[in-house]
CSV table of N, CA and C in Angstrom, one decimal:
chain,number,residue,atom,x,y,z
Z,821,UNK,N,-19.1,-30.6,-32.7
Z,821,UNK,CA,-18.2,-29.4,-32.8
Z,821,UNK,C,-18.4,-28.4,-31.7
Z,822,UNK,N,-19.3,-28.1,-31.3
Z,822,UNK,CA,-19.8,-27.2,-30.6
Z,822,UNK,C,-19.1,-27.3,-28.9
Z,823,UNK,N,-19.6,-28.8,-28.9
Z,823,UNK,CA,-19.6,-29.3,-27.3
Z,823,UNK,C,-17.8,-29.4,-27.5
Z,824,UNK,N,-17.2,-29.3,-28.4
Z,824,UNK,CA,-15.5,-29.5,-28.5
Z,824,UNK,C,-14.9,-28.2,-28.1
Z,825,UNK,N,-15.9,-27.2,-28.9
Z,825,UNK,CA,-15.3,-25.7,-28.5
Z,825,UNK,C,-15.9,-25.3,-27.1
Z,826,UNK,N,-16.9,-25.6,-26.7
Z,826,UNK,CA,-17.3,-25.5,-25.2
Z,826,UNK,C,-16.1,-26.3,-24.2
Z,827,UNK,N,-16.0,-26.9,-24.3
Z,827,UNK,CA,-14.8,-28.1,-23.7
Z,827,UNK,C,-13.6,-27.2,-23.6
Z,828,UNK,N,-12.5,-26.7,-24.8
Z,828,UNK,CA,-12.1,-26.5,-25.0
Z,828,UNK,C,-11.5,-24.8,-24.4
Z,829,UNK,N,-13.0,-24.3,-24.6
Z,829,UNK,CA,-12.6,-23.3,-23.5
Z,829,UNK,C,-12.7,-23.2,-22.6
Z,830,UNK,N,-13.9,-24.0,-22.0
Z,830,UNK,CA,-13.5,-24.4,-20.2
Z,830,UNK,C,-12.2,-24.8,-19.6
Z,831,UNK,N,-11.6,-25.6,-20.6
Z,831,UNK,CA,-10.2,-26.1,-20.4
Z,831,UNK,C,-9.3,-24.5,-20.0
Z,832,UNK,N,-9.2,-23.8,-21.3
Z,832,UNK,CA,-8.2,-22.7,-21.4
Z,832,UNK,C,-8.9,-21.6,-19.8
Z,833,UNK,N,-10.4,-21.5,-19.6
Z,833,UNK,CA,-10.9,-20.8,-18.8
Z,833,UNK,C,-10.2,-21.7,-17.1
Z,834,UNK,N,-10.4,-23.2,-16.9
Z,834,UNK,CA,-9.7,-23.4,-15.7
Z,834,UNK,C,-8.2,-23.5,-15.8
Z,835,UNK,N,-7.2,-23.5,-16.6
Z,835,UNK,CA,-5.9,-23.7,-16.8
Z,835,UNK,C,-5.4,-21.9,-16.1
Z,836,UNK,N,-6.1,-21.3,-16.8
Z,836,UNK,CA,-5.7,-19.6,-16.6
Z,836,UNK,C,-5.9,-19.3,-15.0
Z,837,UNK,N,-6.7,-20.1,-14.2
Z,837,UNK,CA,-6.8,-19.3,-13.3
Z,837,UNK,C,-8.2,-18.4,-13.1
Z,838,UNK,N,-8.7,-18.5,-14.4
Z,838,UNK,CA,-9.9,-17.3,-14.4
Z,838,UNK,C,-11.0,-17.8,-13.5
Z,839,UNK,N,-11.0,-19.1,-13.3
Z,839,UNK,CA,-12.5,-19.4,-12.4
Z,839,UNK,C,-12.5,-18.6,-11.0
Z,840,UNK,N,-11.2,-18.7,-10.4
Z,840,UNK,CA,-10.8,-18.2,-9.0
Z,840,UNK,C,-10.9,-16.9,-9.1
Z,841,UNK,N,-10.8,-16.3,-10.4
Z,841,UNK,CA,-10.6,-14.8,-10.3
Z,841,UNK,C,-12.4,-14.4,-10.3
Z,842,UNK,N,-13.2,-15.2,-11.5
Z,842,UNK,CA,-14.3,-14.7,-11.4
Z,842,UNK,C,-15.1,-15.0,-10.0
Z,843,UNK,N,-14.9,-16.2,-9.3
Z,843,UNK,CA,-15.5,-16.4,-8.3
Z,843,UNK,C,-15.3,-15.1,-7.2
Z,844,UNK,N,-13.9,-14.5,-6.8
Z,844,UNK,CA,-13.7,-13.6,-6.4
Z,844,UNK,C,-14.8,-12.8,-6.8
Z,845,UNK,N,-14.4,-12.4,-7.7
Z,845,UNK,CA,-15.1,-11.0,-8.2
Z,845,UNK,C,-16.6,-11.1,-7.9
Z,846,UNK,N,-17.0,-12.3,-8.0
Z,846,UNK,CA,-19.4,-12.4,-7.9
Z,846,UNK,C,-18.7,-12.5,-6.6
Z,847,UNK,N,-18.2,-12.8,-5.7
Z,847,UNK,CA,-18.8,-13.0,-4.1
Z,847,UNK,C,-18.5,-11.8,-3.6
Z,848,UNK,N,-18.0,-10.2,-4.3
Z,848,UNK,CA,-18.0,-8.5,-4.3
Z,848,UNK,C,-19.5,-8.4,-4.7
Z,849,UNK,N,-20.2,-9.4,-5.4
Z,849,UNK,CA,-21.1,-8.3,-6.3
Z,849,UNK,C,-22.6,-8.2,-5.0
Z,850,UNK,N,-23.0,-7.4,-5.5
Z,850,UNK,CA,-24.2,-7.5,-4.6
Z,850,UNK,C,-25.4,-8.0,-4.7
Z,851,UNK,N,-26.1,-8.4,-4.0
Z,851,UNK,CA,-27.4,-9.4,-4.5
Z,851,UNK,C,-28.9,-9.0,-4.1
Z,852,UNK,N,-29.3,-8.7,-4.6
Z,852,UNK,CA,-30.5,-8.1,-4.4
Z,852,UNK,C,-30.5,-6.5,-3.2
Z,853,UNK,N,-29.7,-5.9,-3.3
Z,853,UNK,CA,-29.0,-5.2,-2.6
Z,853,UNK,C,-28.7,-5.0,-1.3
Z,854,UNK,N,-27.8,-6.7,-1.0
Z,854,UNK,CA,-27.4,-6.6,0.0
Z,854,UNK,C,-25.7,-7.5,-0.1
Z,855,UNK,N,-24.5,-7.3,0.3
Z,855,UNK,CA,-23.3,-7.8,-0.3
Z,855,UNK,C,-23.2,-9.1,0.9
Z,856,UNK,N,-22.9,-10.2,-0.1
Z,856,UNK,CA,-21.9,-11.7,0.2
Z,856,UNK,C,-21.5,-11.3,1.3
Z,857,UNK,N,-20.2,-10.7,1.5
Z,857,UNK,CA,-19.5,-10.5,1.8
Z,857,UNK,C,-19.3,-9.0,2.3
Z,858,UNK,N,-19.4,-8.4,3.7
Z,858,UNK,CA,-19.4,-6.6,3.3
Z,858,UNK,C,-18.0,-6.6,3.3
Z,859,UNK,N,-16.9,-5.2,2.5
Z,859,UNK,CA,-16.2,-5.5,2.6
Z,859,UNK,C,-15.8,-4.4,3.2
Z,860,UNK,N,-14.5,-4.0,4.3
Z,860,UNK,CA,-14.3,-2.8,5.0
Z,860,UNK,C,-13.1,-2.1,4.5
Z,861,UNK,N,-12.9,-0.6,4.4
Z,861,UNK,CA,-11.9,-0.1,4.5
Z,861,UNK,C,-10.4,-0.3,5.4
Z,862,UNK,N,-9.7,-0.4,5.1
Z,862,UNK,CA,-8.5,-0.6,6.0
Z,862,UNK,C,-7.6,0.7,6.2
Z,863,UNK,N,-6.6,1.2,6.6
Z,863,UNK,CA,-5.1,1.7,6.1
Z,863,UNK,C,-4.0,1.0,6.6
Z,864,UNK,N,-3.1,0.6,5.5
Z,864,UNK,CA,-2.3,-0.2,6.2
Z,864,UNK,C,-0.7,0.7,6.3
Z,865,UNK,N,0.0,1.3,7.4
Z,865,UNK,CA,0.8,2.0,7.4
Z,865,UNK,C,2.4,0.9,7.2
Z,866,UNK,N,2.6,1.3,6.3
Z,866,UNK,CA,3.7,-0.1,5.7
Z,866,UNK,C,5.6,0.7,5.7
Z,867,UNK,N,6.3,0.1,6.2
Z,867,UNK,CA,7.9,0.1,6.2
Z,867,UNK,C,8.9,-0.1,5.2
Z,868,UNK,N,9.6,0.6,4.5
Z,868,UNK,CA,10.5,-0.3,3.8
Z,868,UNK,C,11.7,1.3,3.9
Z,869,UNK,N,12.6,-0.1,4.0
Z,869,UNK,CA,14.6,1.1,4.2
Z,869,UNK,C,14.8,0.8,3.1
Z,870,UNK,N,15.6,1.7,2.9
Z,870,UNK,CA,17.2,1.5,2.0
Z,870,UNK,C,17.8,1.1,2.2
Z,871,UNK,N,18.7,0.0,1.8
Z,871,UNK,CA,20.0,-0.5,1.9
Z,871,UNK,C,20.8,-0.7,0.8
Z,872,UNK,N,22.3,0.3,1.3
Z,872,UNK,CA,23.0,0.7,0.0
Z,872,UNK,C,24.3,0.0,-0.1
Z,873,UNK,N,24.6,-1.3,-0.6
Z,873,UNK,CA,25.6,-2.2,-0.7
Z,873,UNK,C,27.1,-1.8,-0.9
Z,874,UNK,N,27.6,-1.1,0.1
Z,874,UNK,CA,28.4,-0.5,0.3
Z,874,UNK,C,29.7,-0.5,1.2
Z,875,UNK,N,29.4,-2.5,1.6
Z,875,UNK,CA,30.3,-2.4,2.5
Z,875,UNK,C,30.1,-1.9,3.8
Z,876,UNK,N,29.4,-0.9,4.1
Z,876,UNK,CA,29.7,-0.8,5.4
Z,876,UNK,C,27.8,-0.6,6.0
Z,877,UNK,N,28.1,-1.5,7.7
Z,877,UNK,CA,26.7,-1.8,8.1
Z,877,UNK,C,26.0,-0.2,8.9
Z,878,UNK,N,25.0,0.0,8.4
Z,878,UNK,CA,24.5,1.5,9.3
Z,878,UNK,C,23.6,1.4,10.0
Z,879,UNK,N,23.2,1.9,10.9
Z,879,UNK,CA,22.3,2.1,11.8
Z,879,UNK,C,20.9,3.2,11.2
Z,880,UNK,N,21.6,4.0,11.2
Z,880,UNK,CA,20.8,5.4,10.6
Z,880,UNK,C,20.6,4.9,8.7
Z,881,UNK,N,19.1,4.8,8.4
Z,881,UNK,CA,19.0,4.6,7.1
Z,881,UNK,C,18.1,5.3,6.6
Z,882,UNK,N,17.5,5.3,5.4
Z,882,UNK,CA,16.5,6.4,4.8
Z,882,UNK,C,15.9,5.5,4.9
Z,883,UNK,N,14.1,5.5,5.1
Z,883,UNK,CA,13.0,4.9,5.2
Z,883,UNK,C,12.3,5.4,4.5
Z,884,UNK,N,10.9,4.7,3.9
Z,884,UNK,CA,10.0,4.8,3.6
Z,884,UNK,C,8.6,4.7,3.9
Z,885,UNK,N,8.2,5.7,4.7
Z,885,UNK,CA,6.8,5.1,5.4
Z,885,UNK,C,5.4,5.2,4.5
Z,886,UNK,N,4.7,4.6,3.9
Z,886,UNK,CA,3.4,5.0,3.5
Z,886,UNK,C,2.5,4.3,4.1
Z,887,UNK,N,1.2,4.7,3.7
Z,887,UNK,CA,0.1,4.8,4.0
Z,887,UNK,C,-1.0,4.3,3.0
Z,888,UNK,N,-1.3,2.8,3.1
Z,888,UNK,CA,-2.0,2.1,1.9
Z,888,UNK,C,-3.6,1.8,2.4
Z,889,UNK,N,-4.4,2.2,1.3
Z,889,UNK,CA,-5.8,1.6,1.5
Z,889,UNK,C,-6.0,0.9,0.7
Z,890,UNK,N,-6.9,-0.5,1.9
Z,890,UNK,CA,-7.3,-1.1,1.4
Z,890,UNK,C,-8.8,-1.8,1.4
Z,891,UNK,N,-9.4,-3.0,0.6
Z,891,UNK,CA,-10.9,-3.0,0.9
Z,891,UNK,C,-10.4,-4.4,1.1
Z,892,UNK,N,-11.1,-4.9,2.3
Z,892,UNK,CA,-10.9,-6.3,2.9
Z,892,UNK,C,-12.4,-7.0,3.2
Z,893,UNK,N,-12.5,-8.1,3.3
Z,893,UNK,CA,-13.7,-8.8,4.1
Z,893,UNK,C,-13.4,-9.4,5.5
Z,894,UNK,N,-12.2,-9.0,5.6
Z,894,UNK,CA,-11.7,-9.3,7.3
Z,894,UNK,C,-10.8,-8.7,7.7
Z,895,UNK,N,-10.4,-8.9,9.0
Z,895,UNK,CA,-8.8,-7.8,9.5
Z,895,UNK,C,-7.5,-9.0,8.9
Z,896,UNK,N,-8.1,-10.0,8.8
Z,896,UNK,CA,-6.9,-10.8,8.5
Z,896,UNK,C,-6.7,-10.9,6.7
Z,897,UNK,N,-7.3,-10.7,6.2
Z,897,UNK,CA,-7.7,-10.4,4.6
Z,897,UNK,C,-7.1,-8.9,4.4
Z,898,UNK,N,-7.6,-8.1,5.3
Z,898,UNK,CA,-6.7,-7.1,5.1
Z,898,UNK,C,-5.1,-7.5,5.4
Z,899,UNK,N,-4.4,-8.1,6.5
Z,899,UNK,CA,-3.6,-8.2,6.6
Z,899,UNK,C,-2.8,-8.9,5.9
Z,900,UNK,N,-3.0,-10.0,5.4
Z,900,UNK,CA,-2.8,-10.7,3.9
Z,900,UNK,C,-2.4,-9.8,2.7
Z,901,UNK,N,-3.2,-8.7,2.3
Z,901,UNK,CA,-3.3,-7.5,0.9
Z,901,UNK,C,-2.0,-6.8,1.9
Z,902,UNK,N,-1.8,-6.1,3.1
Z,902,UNK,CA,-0.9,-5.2,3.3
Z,902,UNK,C,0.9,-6.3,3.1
Z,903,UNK,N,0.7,-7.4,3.6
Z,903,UNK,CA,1.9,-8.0,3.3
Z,903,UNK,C,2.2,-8.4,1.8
Z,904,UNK,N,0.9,-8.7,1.2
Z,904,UNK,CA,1.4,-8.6,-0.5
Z,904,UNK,C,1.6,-7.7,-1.2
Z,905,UNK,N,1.0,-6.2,-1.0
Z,905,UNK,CA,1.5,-5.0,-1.1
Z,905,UNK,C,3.2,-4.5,-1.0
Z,906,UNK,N,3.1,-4.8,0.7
Z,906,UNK,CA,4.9,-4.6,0.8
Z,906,UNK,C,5.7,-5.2,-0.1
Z,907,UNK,N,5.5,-6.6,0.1
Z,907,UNK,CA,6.5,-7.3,-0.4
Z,907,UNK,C,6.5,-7.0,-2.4
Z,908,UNK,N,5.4,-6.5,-3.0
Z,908,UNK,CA,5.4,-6.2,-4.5
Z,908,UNK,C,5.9,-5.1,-4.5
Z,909,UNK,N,6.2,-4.1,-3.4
Z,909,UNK,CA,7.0,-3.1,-3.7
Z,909,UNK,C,8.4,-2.6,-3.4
Z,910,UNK,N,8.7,-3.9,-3.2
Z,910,UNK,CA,10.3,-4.3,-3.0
Z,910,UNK,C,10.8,-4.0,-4.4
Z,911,UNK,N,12.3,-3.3,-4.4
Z,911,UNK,CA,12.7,-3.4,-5.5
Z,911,UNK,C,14.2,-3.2,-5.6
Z,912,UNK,N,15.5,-3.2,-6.8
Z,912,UNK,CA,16.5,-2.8,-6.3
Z,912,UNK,C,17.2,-2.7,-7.7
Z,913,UNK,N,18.2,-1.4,-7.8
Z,913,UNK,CA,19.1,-0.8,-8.7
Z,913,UNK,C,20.4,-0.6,-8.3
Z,914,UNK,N,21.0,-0.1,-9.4
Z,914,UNK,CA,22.7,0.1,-9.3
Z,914,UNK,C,22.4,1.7,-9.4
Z,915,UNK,N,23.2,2.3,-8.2
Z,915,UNK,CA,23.5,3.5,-8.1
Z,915,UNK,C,24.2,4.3,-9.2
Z,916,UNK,N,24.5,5.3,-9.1
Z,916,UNK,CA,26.0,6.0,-10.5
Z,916,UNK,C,26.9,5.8,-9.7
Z,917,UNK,N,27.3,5.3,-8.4
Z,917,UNK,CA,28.3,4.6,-8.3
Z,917,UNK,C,28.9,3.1,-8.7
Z,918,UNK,N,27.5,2.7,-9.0
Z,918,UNK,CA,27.2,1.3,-9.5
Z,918,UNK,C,27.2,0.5,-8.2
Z,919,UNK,N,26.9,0.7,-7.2
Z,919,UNK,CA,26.5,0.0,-5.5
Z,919,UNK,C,25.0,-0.4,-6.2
Z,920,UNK,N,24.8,-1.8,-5.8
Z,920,UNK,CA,23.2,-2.1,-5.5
Z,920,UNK,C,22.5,-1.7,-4.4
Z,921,UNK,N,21.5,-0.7,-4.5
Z,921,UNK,CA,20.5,-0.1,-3.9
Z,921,UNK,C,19.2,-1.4,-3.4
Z,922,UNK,N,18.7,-1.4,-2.5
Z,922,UNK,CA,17.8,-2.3,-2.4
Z,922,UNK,C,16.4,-1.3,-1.5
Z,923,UNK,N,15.7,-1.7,-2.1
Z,923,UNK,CA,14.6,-0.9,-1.1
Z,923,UNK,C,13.8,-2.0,-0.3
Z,924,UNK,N,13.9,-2.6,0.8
Z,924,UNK,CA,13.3,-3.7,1.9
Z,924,UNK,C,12.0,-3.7,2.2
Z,925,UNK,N,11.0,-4.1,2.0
Z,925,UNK,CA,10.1,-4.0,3.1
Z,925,UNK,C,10.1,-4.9,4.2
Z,926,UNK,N,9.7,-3.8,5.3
Z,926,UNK,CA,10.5,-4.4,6.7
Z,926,UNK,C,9.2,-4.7,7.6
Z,927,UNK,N,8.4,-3.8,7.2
Z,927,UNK,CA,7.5,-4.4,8.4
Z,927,UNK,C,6.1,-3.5,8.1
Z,928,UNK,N,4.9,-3.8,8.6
Z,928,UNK,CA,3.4,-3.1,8.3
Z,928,UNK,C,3.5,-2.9,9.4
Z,929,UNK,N,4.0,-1.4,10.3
Z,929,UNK,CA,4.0,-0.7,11.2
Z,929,UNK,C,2.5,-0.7,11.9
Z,930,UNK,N,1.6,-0.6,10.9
Z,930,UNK,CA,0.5,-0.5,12.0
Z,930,UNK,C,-1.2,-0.7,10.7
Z,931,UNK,N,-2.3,-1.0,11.2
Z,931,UNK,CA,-3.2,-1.3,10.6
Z,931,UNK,C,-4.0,-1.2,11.2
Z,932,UNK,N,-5.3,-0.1,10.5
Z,932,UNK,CA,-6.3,0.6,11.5
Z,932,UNK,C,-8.0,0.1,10.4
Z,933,UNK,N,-8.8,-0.2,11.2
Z,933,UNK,CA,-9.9,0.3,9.6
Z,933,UNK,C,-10.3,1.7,9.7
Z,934,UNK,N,-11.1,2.0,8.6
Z,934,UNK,CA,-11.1,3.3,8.1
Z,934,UNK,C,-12.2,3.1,8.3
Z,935,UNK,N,-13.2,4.9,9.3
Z,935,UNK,CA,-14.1,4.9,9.7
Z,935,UNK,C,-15.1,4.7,7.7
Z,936,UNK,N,-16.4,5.1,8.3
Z,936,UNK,CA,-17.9,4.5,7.0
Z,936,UNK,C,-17.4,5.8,6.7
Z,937,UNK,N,-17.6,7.3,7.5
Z,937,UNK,CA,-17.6,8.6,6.8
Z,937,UNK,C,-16.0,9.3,6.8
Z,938,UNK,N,-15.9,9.3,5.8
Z,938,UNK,CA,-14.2,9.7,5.7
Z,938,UNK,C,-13.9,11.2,5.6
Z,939,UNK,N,-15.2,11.7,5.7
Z,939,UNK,CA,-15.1,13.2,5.8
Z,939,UNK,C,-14.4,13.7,7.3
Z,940,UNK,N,-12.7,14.3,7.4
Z,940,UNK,CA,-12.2,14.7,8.3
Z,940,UNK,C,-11.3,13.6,9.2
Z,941,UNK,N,-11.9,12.2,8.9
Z,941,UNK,CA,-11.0,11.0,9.4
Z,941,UNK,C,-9.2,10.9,9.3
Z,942,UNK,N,-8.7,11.2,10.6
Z,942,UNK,CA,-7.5,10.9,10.1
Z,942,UNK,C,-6.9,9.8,9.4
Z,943,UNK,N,-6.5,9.9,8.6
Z,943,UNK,CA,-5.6,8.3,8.0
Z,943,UNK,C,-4.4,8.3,8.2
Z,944,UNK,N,-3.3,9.3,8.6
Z,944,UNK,CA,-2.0,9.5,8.6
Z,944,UNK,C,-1.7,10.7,9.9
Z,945,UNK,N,-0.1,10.4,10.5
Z,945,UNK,CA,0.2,11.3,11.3
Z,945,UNK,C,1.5,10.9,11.7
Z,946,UNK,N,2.6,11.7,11.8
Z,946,UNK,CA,4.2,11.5,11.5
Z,946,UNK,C,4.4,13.0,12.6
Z,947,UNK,N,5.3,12.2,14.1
Z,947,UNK,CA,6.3,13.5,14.4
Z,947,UNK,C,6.9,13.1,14.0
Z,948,UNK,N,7.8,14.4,13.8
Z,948,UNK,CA,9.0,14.6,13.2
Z,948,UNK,C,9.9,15.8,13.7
Z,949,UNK,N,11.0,15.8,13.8
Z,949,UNK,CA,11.8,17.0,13.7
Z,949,UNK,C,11.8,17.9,12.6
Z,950,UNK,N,11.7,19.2,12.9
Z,950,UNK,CA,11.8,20.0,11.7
Z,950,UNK,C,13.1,21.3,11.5
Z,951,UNK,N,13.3,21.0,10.5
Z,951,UNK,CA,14.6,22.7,11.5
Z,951,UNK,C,13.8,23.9,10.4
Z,952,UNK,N,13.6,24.4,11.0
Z,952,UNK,CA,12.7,26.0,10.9
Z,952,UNK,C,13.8,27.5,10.1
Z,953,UNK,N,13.8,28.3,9.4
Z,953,UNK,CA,14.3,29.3,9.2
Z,953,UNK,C,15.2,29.6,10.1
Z,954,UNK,N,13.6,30.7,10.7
Z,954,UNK,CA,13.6,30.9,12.0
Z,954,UNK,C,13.3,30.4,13.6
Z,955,UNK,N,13.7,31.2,14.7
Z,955,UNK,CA,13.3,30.1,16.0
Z,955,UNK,C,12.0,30.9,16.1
Z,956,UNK,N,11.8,29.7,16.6
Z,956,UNK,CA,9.9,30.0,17.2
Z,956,UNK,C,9.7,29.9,18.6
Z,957,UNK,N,9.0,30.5,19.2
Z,957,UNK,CA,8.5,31.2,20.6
Z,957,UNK,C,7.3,30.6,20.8
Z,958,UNK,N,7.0,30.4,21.9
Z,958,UNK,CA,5.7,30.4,22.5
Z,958,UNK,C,4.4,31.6,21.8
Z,959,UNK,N,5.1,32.4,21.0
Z,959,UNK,CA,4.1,33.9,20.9
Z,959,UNK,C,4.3,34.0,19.4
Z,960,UNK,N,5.3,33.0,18.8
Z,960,UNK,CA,4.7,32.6,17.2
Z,960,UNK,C,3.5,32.5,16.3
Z,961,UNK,N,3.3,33.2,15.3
Z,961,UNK,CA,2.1,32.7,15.2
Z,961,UNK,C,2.1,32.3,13.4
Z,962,UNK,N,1.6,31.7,13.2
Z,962,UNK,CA,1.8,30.7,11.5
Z,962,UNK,C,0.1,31.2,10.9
Z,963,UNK,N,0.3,31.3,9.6
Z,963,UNK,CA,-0.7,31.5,8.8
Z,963,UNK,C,-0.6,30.5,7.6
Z,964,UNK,N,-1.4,29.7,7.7
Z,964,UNK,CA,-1.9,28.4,7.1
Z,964,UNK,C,-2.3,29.2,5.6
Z,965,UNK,N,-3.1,29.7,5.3
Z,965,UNK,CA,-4.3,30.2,4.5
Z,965,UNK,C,-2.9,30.7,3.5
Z,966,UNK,N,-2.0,31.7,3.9
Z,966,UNK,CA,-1.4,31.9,3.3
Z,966,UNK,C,-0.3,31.2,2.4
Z,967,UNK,N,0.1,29.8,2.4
Z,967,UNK,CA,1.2,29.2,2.1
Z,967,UNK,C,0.1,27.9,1.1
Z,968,UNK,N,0.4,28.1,-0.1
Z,968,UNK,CA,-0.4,26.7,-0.5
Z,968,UNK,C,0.2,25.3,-0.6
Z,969,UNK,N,-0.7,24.4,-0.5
Z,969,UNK,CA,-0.1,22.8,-0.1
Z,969,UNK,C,0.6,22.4,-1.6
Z,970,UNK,N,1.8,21.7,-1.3
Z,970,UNK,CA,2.1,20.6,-2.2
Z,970,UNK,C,1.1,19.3,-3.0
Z,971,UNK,N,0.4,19.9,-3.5
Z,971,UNK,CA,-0.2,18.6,-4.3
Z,971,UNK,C,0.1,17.3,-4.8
Z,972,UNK,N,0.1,16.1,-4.7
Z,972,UNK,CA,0.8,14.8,-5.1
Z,972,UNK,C,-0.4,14.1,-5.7
């Protein structure tokens, strides 16, 4: 009886998938405190438009740029997780006009690793146009301290 229920769940444990998942997981763990595998920070700065089924083709579209971290054991392992990322965050609805909306992912714009000390490390940076109040001068001067950040 025993050796049937042993059996039996080896069976349901390799059918699921779970071996591949726990093998993953022990070649993270660390071994006498030193890791398998080290594994590195990444950021993967990832692309996806809008596209609003509407008949007509545009040039100018709304985009979505983010900024994903990831932990990889290689640059190509990282690049692997940033393309399965994009593409799981594809998605698409019907407007209140009832047009299908699609959100694309188009492309992983760019992939850096992320320094060991993250204290101060840039991870993101976007020009952009801004339109201002007022016009600003060479002899402008902005106070930071004063205006608090949007939190997300």
């Amino acid at each position: 009886r025993l050796r049937v229920a042993r059996r039996r769940r080896a069976e349901r444990f390799y059918a699921c998938g779970a071996r591949e998942r726990f093998r993953a997981a022990r070649s993270t763990r660390t071994l006498g405190g030193a890791s398998e595998m080290p594994r590195k920070l990444y950021a993967a700065r990832m692309l996806h438009v809008c596209v609003v089924d509407d008949g007509k083709p545009r040039r100018r579209n709304l985009c979505d740029e983010t900024v994903k971290l990831l932990r990889a054991s290689s640059d190509e392992d990282a690049w692997k997780q940033a393309l399965k990322l994009g593409r799981a965050a594809q998605h698409e609805y019907r407007n209140s006009r009832g047009q299908l909306v699609r959100w694309i992912f188009a492309e992983v714009a760019s992939m850096s690793q992320v320094p060991a000390d993250l204290n101060g490390a840039e991870l993101s940076s976007r020009l952009h146009d801004r339109v201002f109040p007022k016009p600003i001068t060479s002899r402008s001067r902005f106070h930071p301290a004063k205006r608090e950040p949007k939190w997300t």
